[in-house]
CSV table of C-alpha atoms and ligand atoms in Angstrom, one decimal:
chain,number,residue,atom,x,y,z
A,1,MET,CA,0.0,0.0,0.0
A,2,LYS,CA,1.2,3.5,-0.8
A,3,LYS,CA,2.2,5.4,2.3
A,4,GLU,CA,-0.2,8.2,3.2
A,5,ARG,CA,1.6,11.4,2.5
A,6,ILE,CA,-0.8,13.9,4.0
A,7,PHE,CA,-3.1,12.2,6.4
A,8,LYS,CA,-1.8,10.6,9.6
A,9,ASN,CA,-5.2,10.0,11.1
A,10,ARG,CA,-8.1,10.7,8.7
A,11,GLU,CA,-10.6,9.8,11.4
A,12,ALA,CA,-9.7,12.9,13.3
A,13,LEU,CA,-11.5,15.0,10.8
A,14,SER,CA,-14.6,12.9,10.6
A,15,THR,CA,-17.9,14.0,12.0
A,16,THR,CA,-18.0,11.3,14.6
A,17,PHE,CA,-14.6,12.0,16.1
A,18,ILE,CA,-14.7,13.2,19.7
A,19,PRO,CA,-11.5,15.0,20.7
A,20,SER,CA,-10.1,14.7,24.2
A,21,TYR,CA,-9.8,18.4,24.6
A,22,PHE,CA,-12.1,21.3,23.5
A,23,PRO,CA,-10.4,24.7,23.2
A,24,HIS,CA,-12.7,27.5,24.2
A,25,ARG,CA,-15.3,25.3,25.9
A,26,ASP,CA,-13.8,25.2,29.4
A,27,ASN,CA,-16.6,27.1,31.0
A,28,GLU,CA,-19.3,25.1,29.3
A,29,ILE,CA,-17.6,21.8,30.2
A,30,LYS,CA,-17.2,22.9,33.8
A,31,GLY,CA,-20.8,24.0,34.0
A,32,PHE,CA,-22.0,20.8,32.4
A,33,ALA,CA,-19.9,18.6,34.7
A,34,ASN,CA,-21.1,20.4,37.8
A,35,ILE,CA,-24.7,19.8,36.9
A,36,LEU,CA,-24.1,16.1,36.3
A,37,LYS,CA,-21.8,15.5,39.2
A,38,PRO,CA,-24.5,14.5,41.7
A,39,ALA,CA,-25.0,11.4,39.6
A,40,LEU,CA,-21.7,10.1,41.0
A,41,TYR,CA,-23.1,10.4,44.5
A,42,GLY,CA,-26.3,8.7,43.6
A,43,ALA,CA,-28.5,11.8,43.3
A,44,ARG,CA,-30.4,12.7,40.2
A,45,PRO,CA,-28.8,15.5,38.2
A,46,SER,CA,-31.1,18.3,37.0
A,47,ASN,CA,-32.4,18.1,33.5
A,48,ILE,CA,-30.5,20.4,31.2
A,49,LEU,CA,-31.4,22.3,28.0
A,50,ILE,CA,-28.4,23.3,25.8
A,51,TYR,CA,-28.8,25.9,23.1
A,52,GLY,CA,-26.3,27.2,20.5
A,53,GLN,CA,-26.0,27.7,16.8
A,54,THR,CA,-24.9,25.0,14.5
A,55,GLY,CA,-21.3,23.8,14.8
A,56,THR,CA,-20.7,25.2,18.3
A,57,GLY,CA,-19.7,21.9,19.8
A,58,LYS,CA,-23.0,21.0,21.6
A,59,THR,CA,-23.2,17.3,20.4
A,60,ALA,CA,-19.5,16.7,20.7
A,61,VAL,CA,-19.2,18.2,24.2
A,62,ALA,CA,-22.3,16.3,25.5
A,63,LYS,CA,-21.0,13.0,24.2
A,64,PHE,CA,-17.6,13.7,25.7
A,65,ILE,CA,-19.0,14.5,29.1
A,66,CYS,CA,-21.0,11.3,29.1
A,67,GLU,CA,-18.0,9.3,28.2
A,68,GLN,CA,-16.1,10.9,31.1
A,69,ILE,CA,-18.9,10.3,33.5
A,70,ILE,CA,-19.2,6.6,32.6
A,71,GLU,CA,-15.4,6.2,33.0
A,72,LYS,CA,-15.5,7.9,36.4
A,73,ALA,CA,-18.5,5.8,37.5
A,74,GLY,CA,-16.7,2.7,36.4
A,75,ASN,CA,-13.7,3.6,38.5
A,76,GLU,CA,-15.9,4.3,41.5
A,77,ASN,CA,-18.2,1.4,41.0
A,78,LYS,CA,-21.3,3.5,40.6
A,79,GLN,CA,-24.1,2.5,38.3
A,80,ILE,CA,-24.7,5.1,35.6
A,81,HIS,CA,-26.2,4.5,32.2
A,82,THR,CA,-26.1,6.9,29.4
A,83,ALA,CA,-28.0,7.0,26.1
A,84,TYR,CA,-27.6,9.2,23.1
A,85,ILE,CA,-30.6,9.7,20.9
A,86,ASN,CA,-30.7,11.9,17.8
A,87,CYS,CA,-34.3,12.9,17.7
A,88,LYS,CA,-34.2,13.8,14.0
A,89,GLN,CA,-33.4,10.1,13.3
A,90,THR,CA,-35.5,8.6,16.1
A,91,ASN,CA,-38.6,10.8,16.3
A,92,THR,CA,-41.3,8.4,17.4
A,93,PRO,CA,-42.2,7.8,21.1
A,94,TYR,CA,-41.7,4.1,20.5
A,95,GLY,CA,-38.2,4.6,19.1
A,96,VAL,CA,-37.2,7.0,21.9
A,97,LEU,CA,-38.4,4.6,24.7
A,98,THR,CA,-36.7,1.6,23.0
A,99,ASN,CA,-33.4,3.5,22.8
A,100,ILE,CA,-33.5,4.3,26.4
A,101,GLY,CA,-34.6,0.7,27.3
A,102,LYS,CA,-31.5,-0.6,25.5
A,103,THR,CA,-29.2,1.3,27.7
A,104,TYR,CA,-30.6,-0.5,30.7
A,105,SER,CA,-30.6,-4.0,29.3
A,106,SER,CA,-28.9,-5.8,26.4
A,107,GLU,CA,-31.9,-8.1,26.3
A,108,TRP,CA,-34.3,-5.3,25.7
A,109,ASP,CA,-34.7,-6.4,22.1
A,110,THR,CA,-35.7,-9.9,23.1
A,111,ILE,CA,-38.3,-8.6,25.5
A,112,VAL,CA,-39.9,-5.7,23.6
A,113,PRO,CA,-40.5,-6.1,19.9
A,114,ASN,CA,-39.4,-3.2,17.6
A,115,ALA,CA,-42.9,-2.3,16.8
A,116,GLY,CA,-46.5,-3.5,17.6
A,117,TRP,CA,-46.9,-2.9,21.3
A,118,ARG,CA,-49.1,-0.2,22.7
A,119,ILE,CA,-47.0,2.7,23.8
A,120,ASP,CA,-48.1,2.5,27.4
A,121,LYS,CA,-46.9,-1.1,27.5
A,122,VAL,CA,-43.5,-0.1,26.2
A,123,TYR,CA,-43.5,2.7,28.9
A,124,GLU,CA,-44.3,0.1,31.6
A,125,ALA,CA,-41.5,-2.2,30.4
A,126,LEU,CA,-39.1,0.7,30.5
A,127,LYS,CA,-40.1,1.6,34.1
A,128,GLN,CA,-39.7,-2.1,35.1
A,129,LYS,CA,-36.3,-2.4,33.5
A,130,ALA,CA,-35.1,0.9,35.0
A,131,ASP,CA,-36.2,-0.2,38.5
A,132,ASP,CA,-34.8,-3.7,38.1
A,133,ASN,CA,-31.4,-2.2,37.2
A,134,GLY,CA,-31.4,0.7,39.6
A,135,GLY,CA,-28.8,3.4,39.1
A,136,ILE,CA,-29.0,6.6,37.2
A,137,ALA,CA,-29.6,7.1,33.5
A,138,ILE,CA,-28.5,10.2,31.7
A,139,VAL,CA,-30.3,10.5,28.3
A,140,ILE,CA,-29.1,12.9,25.7
A,141,LEU,CA,-32.0,14.0,23.4
A,142,ASP,CA,-30.1,15.7,20.6
A,143,GLU,CA,-32.0,17.9,18.1
A,144,ILE,CA,-34.9,17.7,20.6
A,145,ASP,CA,-36.9,20.2,18.6
A,146,ALA,CA,-37.6,17.4,16.1
A,147,LEU,CA,-39.8,15.7,18.8
A,148,VAL,CA,-41.8,18.8,19.4
A,149,ASN,CA,-42.5,19.9,15.9
A,150,LYS,CA,-43.6,16.6,14.6
A,151,LYS,CA,-45.7,14.9,17.3
A,152,GLY,CA,-46.6,17.6,19.8
A,153,ASP,CA,-44.7,17.3,23.0
A,154,ASP,CA,-46.5,14.3,24.5
A,155,ILE,CA,-43.4,12.2,24.5
A,156,LEU,CA,-41.5,14.8,26.4
A,157,TYR,CA,-44.3,15.1,28.8
A,158,HIS,CA,-44.2,11.4,29.5
A,159,LEU,CA,-40.4,11.2,29.6
A,160,THR,CA,-39.9,14.1,32.0
A,161,GLY,CA,-42.7,12.6,34.2
A,162,LEU,CA,-40.9,9.2,34.3
A,163,ASN,CA,-38.9,10.0,37.4
A,164,SER,CA,-42.0,10.3,39.6
A,165,ASP,CA,-43.0,6.8,38.5
A,166,LEU,CA,-39.6,5.2,39.3
A,167,SER,CA,-38.9,3.8,42.7
A,168,ASN,CA,-35.4,2.3,42.5
A,169,SER,CA,-33.8,4.4,39.8
A,170,LYS,CA,-33.5,7.9,38.4
A,171,ILE,CA,-33.3,9.5,35.0
A,172,SER,CA,-32.1,12.8,33.8
A,173,PHE,CA,-32.4,14.4,30.3
A,174,ILE,CA,-30.1,16.6,28.4
A,175,GLY,CA,-32.0,18.3,25.6
A,176,ILE,CA,-29.9,19.9,22.8
A,177,SER,CA,-31.2,22.3,20.2
A,178,ASN,CA,-30.0,24.9,17.8
A,179,ASP,CA,-33.4,26.5,17.7
A,180,SER,CA,-33.7,28.7,20.8
A,181,LYS,CA,-37.4,29.3,20.1
A,182,PHE,CA,-38.5,25.7,20.2
A,183,THR,CA,-39.5,25.9,23.9
A,184,THR,CA,-42.2,28.4,23.0
A,185,TRP,CA,-44.1,25.4,21.5
A,186,LEU,CA,-43.8,23.4,24.7
A,187,ASP,CA,-46.4,22.8,27.3
A,188,PRO,CA,-45.3,25.0,30.3
A,189,ARG,CA,-44.9,22.0,32.6
A,190,VAL,CA,-42.6,20.2,30.1
A,191,LYS,CA,-40.7,23.5,29.6
A,192,SER,CA,-40.0,23.9,33.3
A,193,ARG,CA,-39.2,20.2,33.9
A,194,LEU,CA,-36.8,20.1,31.0
A,195,GLY,CA,-35.1,23.4,31.6
A,196,GLU,CA,-34.2,22.9,35.2
A,197,GLU,CA,-30.8,24.1,34.1
A,198,SER,CA,-29.7,25.6,30.8
A,199,LEU,CA,-26.5,26.2,29.0
A,200,THR,CA,-25.7,28.3,25.9
A,201,PHE,CA,-22.9,27.6,23.5
A,202,ALA,CA,-21.8,30.9,21.8
A,203,PRO,CA,-20.5,30.9,18.2
A,204,TYR,CA,-16.7,30.9,17.8
A,205,ASN,CA,-14.7,33.8,16.3
A,206,ALA,CA,-12.0,33.3,13.7
A,207,ILE,CA,-9.2,33.1,16.2
A,208,GLN,CA,-11.0,30.5,18.3
A,209,ILE,CA,-11.8,28.4,15.2
A,210,GLU,CA,-8.2,28.5,14.1
A,211,GLU,CA,-7.1,27.1,17.5
A,212,ILE,CA,-9.7,24.3,17.1
A,213,LEU,CA,-8.4,23.5,13.6
A,214,SER,CA,-4.8,23.6,14.7
A,215,GLN,CA,-5.4,21.1,17.5
A,216,ARG,CA,-7.2,18.8,15.1
A,217,ALA,CA,-4.6,19.2,12.4
A,218,GLN,CA,-1.9,18.0,14.7
A,219,ILE,CA,-3.8,14.7,15.1
A,220,ALA,CA,-4.9,14.4,11.5
A,221,PHE,CA,-1.9,15.4,9.4
A,222,HIS,CA,1.8,14.6,9.2
A,223,ASP,CA,4.2,17.4,10.1
A,224,ASN,CA,4.6,20.2,7.6
A,225,VAL,CA,2.1,19.1,5.0
A,226,VAL,CA,-0.4,21.9,5.6
A,227,ASP,CA,0.6,25.5,4.8
A,228,PRO,CA,-0.2,27.4,8.1
A,229,MET,CA,-2.2,30.0,6.0
A,230,VAL,CA,-4.6,27.2,5.2
A,231,LEU,CA,-5.8,27.0,8.8
A,232,THR,CA,-6.2,30.8,9.1
A,233,TYR,CA,-8.1,30.9,5.8
A,234,CYS,CA,-10.4,28.0,6.7
A,235,ALA,CA,-11.1,29.6,10.1
A,236,SER,CA,-11.9,33.0,8.6
A,237,LYS,CA,-14.3,31.5,6.0
A,238,ALA,CA,-16.2,29.6,8.7
A,239,ALA,CA,-16.2,32.6,11.1
A,240,GLN,CA,-17.9,34.7,8.4
A,241,GLN,CA,-20.7,32.1,8.5
A,242,HIS,CA,-21.8,32.2,12.1
A,243,GLY,CA,-18.7,30.7,13.7
A,244,ASP,CA,-19.4,27.1,12.8
A,245,ALA,CA,-16.5,24.8,13.7
A,246,ARG,CA,-18.0,21.9,11.7
A,247,LYS,CA,-17.8,24.0,8.5
A,248,ALA,CA,-14.2,24.9,9.2
A,249,LEU,CA,-13.3,21.2,9.8
A,250,ASP,CA,-15.1,20.1,6.7
A,251,LEU,CA,-13.3,22.8,4.6
A,252,LEU,CA,-10.0,21.6,6.0
A,253,ARG,CA,-10.7,18.0,5.3
A,254,ILE,CA,-12.0,18.6,1.7
A,255,SER,CA,-9.0,20.8,1.0
A,256,ALA,CA,-6.6,18.1,2.1
A,257,GLU,CA,-8.4,15.5,0.1
A,258,LEU,CA,-8.2,17.6,-3.0
A,259,ALA,CA,-4.5,18.1,-2.5
A,260,GLU,CA,-4.1,14.4,-2.0
A,261,ARG,CA,-6.0,13.7,-5.2
A,262,ASP,CA,-3.6,16.0,-7.1
A,263,ASP,CA,-0.7,14.1,-5.6
A,264,CYS,CA,0.4,17.3,-4.0
A,265,GLU,CA,2.9,17.2,-1.1
A,266,ILE,CA,1.5,20.2,0.7
A,267,VAL,CA,-2.1,21.5,1.2
A,268,THR,CA,-2.1,25.2,0.1
A,269,VAL,CA,-4.7,28.0,0.1
A,270,LYS,CA,-5.5,27.2,-3.5
A,271,TYR,CA,-7.2,24.0,-2.3
A,272,VAL,CA,-9.2,25.8,0.3
A,273,ASN,CA,-10.8,27.9,-2.5
A,274,LYS,CA,-11.5,24.8,-4.5
A,275,ALA,CA,-13.0,23.1,-1.4
A,276,GLN,CA,-15.1,26.2,-0.7
A,277,ASN,CA,-16.6,26.0,-4.2
A,278,ILE,CA,-17.4,22.3,-3.8
A,279,MET,CA,-19.1,22.9,-0.5
A,280,GLU,CA,-21.1,25.9,-1.8
A,281,ILE,CA,-22.4,24.0,-4.8
A,282,ASP,CA,-23.3,21.0,-2.6
A,283,GLN,CA,-25.3,23.3,-0.4
A,284,VAL,CA,-27.1,25.0,-3.3
A,285,ARG,CA,-27.7,21.6,-4.9
A,286,SER,CA,-29.5,20.4,-1.8
A,287,ILE,CA,-31.6,23.5,-1.7
A,288,VAL,CA,-32.5,23.3,-5.4
A,289,SER,CA,-33.4,19.6,-5.3
A,290,THR,CA,-36.0,20.2,-2.6
A,291,LEU,CA,-37.6,23.3,-4.1
A,292,PRO,CA,-41.3,23.0,-4.9
A,293,ILE,CA,-42.1,23.3,-8.6
A,294,GLN,CA,-43.4,26.9,-8.4
A,295,TYR,CA,-40.1,27.9,-6.9
A,296,LYS,CA,-38.2,26.2,-9.6
A,297,ALA,CA,-40.3,28.0,-12.2
A,298,THR,CA,-39.6,31.3,-10.6
A,299,LEU,CA,-35.9,30.6,-10.3
A,300,ALA,CA,-35.8,29.6,-13.9
A,301,GLY,CA,-37.5,32.9,-14.8
A,302,VAL,CA,-34.7,34.8,-13.1
A,303,VAL,CA,-32.0,32.7,-14.8
A,304,LEU,CA,-33.5,33.1,-18.3
A,305,ASN,CA,-34.0,36.8,-17.9
A,306,GLN,CA,-30.4,37.1,-16.8
A,307,GLY,CA,-29.4,35.9,-20.2
A,308,LYS,CA,-31.6,38.5,-21.8
A,309,ARG,CA,-30.7,41.5,-19.7
A,310,LYS,CA,-27.0,42.4,-19.9
A,311,ASP,CA,-27.0,44.5,-16.8
A,312,GLY,CA,-28.4,41.5,-14.9
A,313,HIS,CA,-31.0,43.7,-13.1
A,314,GLN,CA,-34.6,42.5,-13.5
A,315,THR,CA,-37.8,43.8,-11.9
A,316,THR,CA,-40.4,41.6,-10.3
A,317,GLY,CA,-42.6,42.3,-13.3
A,318,GLU,CA,-40.1,41.0,-15.7
A,319,VAL,CA,-39.5,37.9,-13.7
A,320,TYR,CA,-43.2,37.4,-13.5
A,321,SER,CA,-43.7,37.6,-17.3
A,322,THR,CA,-41.1,35.0,-17.9
A,323,TYR,CA,-42.5,32.9,-15.1
A,324,MET,CA,-45.9,33.1,-16.8
A,325,GLN,CA,-44.4,31.9,-20.1
A,326,ILE,CA,-42.9,28.9,-18.3
A,327,CYS,CA,-46.2,28.1,-16.7
A,328,LYS,CA,-48.0,28.3,-20.1
A,329,HIS,CA,-45.4,26.2,-21.8
A,330,PHE,CA,-45.4,23.5,-19.2
A,331,SER,CA,-49.1,23.6,-18.4
A,332,LEU,CA,-48.4,24.7,-14.8
A,333,ASP,CA,-51.0,26.5,-12.8
A,334,SER,CA,-49.8,30.0,-12.5
A,335,LEU,CA,-49.7,32.0,-9.2
A,336,SER,CA,-50.4,35.7,-8.8
A,337,GLN,CA,-47.6,38.3,-9.2
A,338,ARG,CA,-47.9,38.9,-5.4
A,339,ARG,CA,-47.2,35.2,-4.6
A,340,VAL,CA,-44.3,35.1,-7.0
A,341,GLY,CA,-43.0,38.2,-5.2
A,342,HIS,CA,-43.0,36.2,-2.0
A,343,ILE,CA,-41.2,33.3,-3.7
A,344,ILE,CA,-38.6,35.8,-4.9
A,345,SER,CA,-38.1,37.0,-1.3
A,346,GLU,CA,-37.7,33.4,0.0
A,347,LEU,CA,-35.2,32.6,-2.8
A,348,ASP,CA,-33.4,35.7,-1.7
A,349,MET,CA,-33.3,34.5,1.9
A,350,GLN,CA,-32.0,31.1,0.9
A,351,GLY,CA,-29.1,32.9,-0.9
A,352,MET,CA,-30.1,31.7,-4.4
A,353,ILE,CA,-30.9,35.2,-5.7
A,354,ASN,CA,-30.2,38.8,-4.8
A,355,ALA,CA,-33.2,41.1,-4.6
A,356,LYS,CA,-32.5,44.6,-3.5
A,357,ILE,CA,-34.8,47.5,-3.3
A,358,VAL,CA,-33.6,50.5,-5.4
A,359,SER,CA,-35.0,54.0,-5.4
A,360,LEU,CA,-35.8,55.4,-8.8
A,361,GLY,CA,-36.2,58.9,-7.6
A,362,ARG,CA,-39.6,60.4,-8.4
A,363,GLN,CA,-40.7,57.1,-10.0
A,364,GLY,CA,-40.7,55.5,-6.7
A,365,ARG,CA,-38.9,52.3,-5.7
A,366,THR,CA,-38.4,48.9,-7.4
A,367,LYS,CA,-36.7,45.6,-6.7
A,368,PHE,CA,-33.7,44.7,-8.7
A,369,ILE,CA,-33.3,41.0,-9.0
A,370,SER,CA,-30.2,39.0,-10.0
A,371,MET,CA,-28.8,35.6,-9.5
A,372,ALA,CA,-26.6,35.2,-6.4
A,373,ILE,CA,-24.8,32.1,-7.6
A,374,ASP,CA,-22.1,31.7,-10.1
A,375,GLN,CA,-23.0,31.1,-13.8
A,376,ASN,CA,-21.0,27.8,-13.9
A,377,GLN,CA,-22.9,26.6,-10.9
A,378,ILE,CA,-26.2,27.5,-12.4
A,379,ASP,CA,-25.4,25.6,-15.6
A,380,GLU,CA,-24.4,22.6,-13.6
A,381,LEU,CA,-27.5,22.7,-11.4
A,382,PHE,CA,-29.9,23.2,-14.3
A,383,ALA,CA,-28.3,20.3,-16.2
A,384,GLU,CA,-28.9,18.0,-13.2
A,385,ASP,CA,-32.5,18.8,-12.6
A,386,ALA,CA,-35.1,17.3,-15.0
A,387,PHE,CA,-37.6,20.1,-14.8
A,388,LEU,CA,-35.0,23.0,-14.9
A,389,SER,CA,-33.1,21.5,-17.8
A,390,ASP,CA,-36.3,21.1,-19.8
A,391,ILE,CA,-37.2,24.7,-19.2
A,392,SER,CA,-33.9,26.0,-20.4
A,393,ILE,CA,-33.8,23.7,-23.4
A,394,GLU,CA,-37.4,24.4,-24.5
A,395,LEU,CA,-37.5,28.2,-24.0
A,396,THR,CA,-34.1,28.7,-25.5
A,397,LYS,CA,-35.2,26.6,-28.5
A,398,SER,CA,-38.2,28.9,-28.9
A,399,GLY,CA,-35.7,31.7,-29.6
A,400,ASN,CA,-37.0,34.0,-26.9
A,401,TYR,CA,-34.0,33.6,-24.7
A,402,ILE,CA,-30.3,33.3,-25.0
A,403,SER,CA,-29.0,30.5,-22.8
A,404,SER,CA,-26.4,31.4,-20.3
A,405,THR,CA,-23.9,29.2,-22.1
A,406,GLN,CA,-24.6,31.0,-25.4
A,407,LEU,CA,-24.3,34.3,-23.6
A,408,ARG,CA,-20.9,33.5,-22.5
A,409,LEU,CA,-19.8,32.6,-26.0
A,410,ILE,CA,-20.9,35.9,-27.4
B,1,ATP,N1,-14.2,23.6,21.1
B,1,ATP,C1,-14.0,22.6,20.2
B,1,ATP,N2,-12.9,21.9,20.1
B,1,ATP,C2,-12.7,21.0,19.3
B,1,ATP,N3,-13.6,20.6,18.4
B,1,ATP,C3,-14.8,21.2,18.4
B,1,ATP,C4,-15.0,22.3,19.3
B,1,ATP,N4,-16.3,22.7,19.0
B,1,ATP,C5,-16.8,22.0,18.0
B,1,ATP,N5,-15.9,21.1,17.6
B,1,ATP,C6,-16.0,20.2,16.5
B,1,ATP,O1,-16.8,20.8,15.5
B,1,ATP,C7,-17.7,19.9,14.9
B,1,ATP,C8,-19.1,20.3,15.1
B,1,ATP,O2,-19.5,20.2,16.5
B,1,ATP,P1,-20.9,19.6,17.0
B,1,ATP,O3,-21.3,18.5,16.0
B,1,ATP,O4,-20.8,19.3,18.4
B,1,ATP,O5,-21.8,20.9,16.8
B,1,ATP,P2,-23.3,21.1,17.3
B,1,ATP,O6,-23.3,22.3,18.1
B,1,ATP,O7,-23.9,19.9,17.8
B,1,ATP,O8,-24.0,21.6,15.9
B,1,ATP,P3,-25.5,21.2,15.4
B,1,ATP,O9,-26.4,22.2,16.1
B,1,ATP,O10,-25.4,21.5,13.9
B,1,ATP,O11,-25.8,19.8,15.7
B,1,ATP,C9,-17.4,18.5,15.6
B,1,ATP,O12,-16.6,17.8,14.7
B,1,ATP,C10,-16.7,18.9,16.9
B,1,ATP,O13,-15.9,17.9,17.3
B,2,MG,MG1,-25.3,18.6,17.1
């Protein structure tokens, strides 16, 4: 096998890697550990709600603390169980109860079927298992908002009430969310039970992200294979987008993979730019693929007009008239100009287009609309989407529009 020239430990940049040290999270870790400490003395720790924007280390720190507490409990012969549940993946009451049950008993699967029981029977089985085992369970409910939005908060009501039904064991919950508003949907009782304590993880700044990257780079890469500017550059890019450490780590990993693919000996800033482009197009691609058809038709209207208007500035009316042609051509029900105006605002918020209000002096104000993504990316995305590629082929054929590719050839 060829010797790895760049990576020493690839795993260190993967999403599942839990580092043993978290720069700039000392206070959060201390606060967290203090809340959970009573578990080591046999008392039930308070439930905790953790907030913070995406990529601020909530999941990684919570998993790290649970590992630590299990290790400590093992050394001191204390009975502590922990469970990690990602509520986006496991969002049914049945699934959540089953996951908790499994932490108490490896035979849970043989006792409780994966589906089919009434939920109160599963709940009873869980209570029984918890009391048979004794000890304290700490359950992480990550992305807890997914439980609330989808099924009301019944499951949280039952879970947080579980303690009062247990006689020989105790259970604590750590709820994690990047949506600080989700508690407004909660039943006040659930809200106060869950939020006995709360912690907030602030976004990182560029300097902090650079330290996180540098700690991780030491584990992941051989010496002197990464230009130090690369870390600074990745950190500043991620800091511009709400201080997201995940973004910075992904950027670093993709840059290194691209350099590796080129058989390069050293990862340079050039590769960060390439990686940034790849990540951007991936993000846009996932937005475009889930757009409803009316949104796609509106977006296509902007793209087609862009080819027509050299200054790239279109008004809502111009977008609307192209949109209407698309609807006619593809037998699509057409929306009112006002609704299309709303769609334009939403596409603006998603970063697909720019829509800025411009004053025309005495003639009042209008909105100038242009594409926010690069022409190459637009071409690629349109070619990949069945509906969008049909639109550009058909309407370009009809001679009304110049395709973006043609435009660039002129
Ligand atoms: N202080 C830190 N030190 C080292 N690594 C960190 C730190 N903060 C975050 N990370 C790393 O950044 C990545 C993202 O962190 P994590 O998944 O915990 O974010 P999150 O807050 O749970 O985000 P989301 O809300 O999107 O789930 C992980 O790989 C994590 O290990
Ligand atoms: Mg997370």
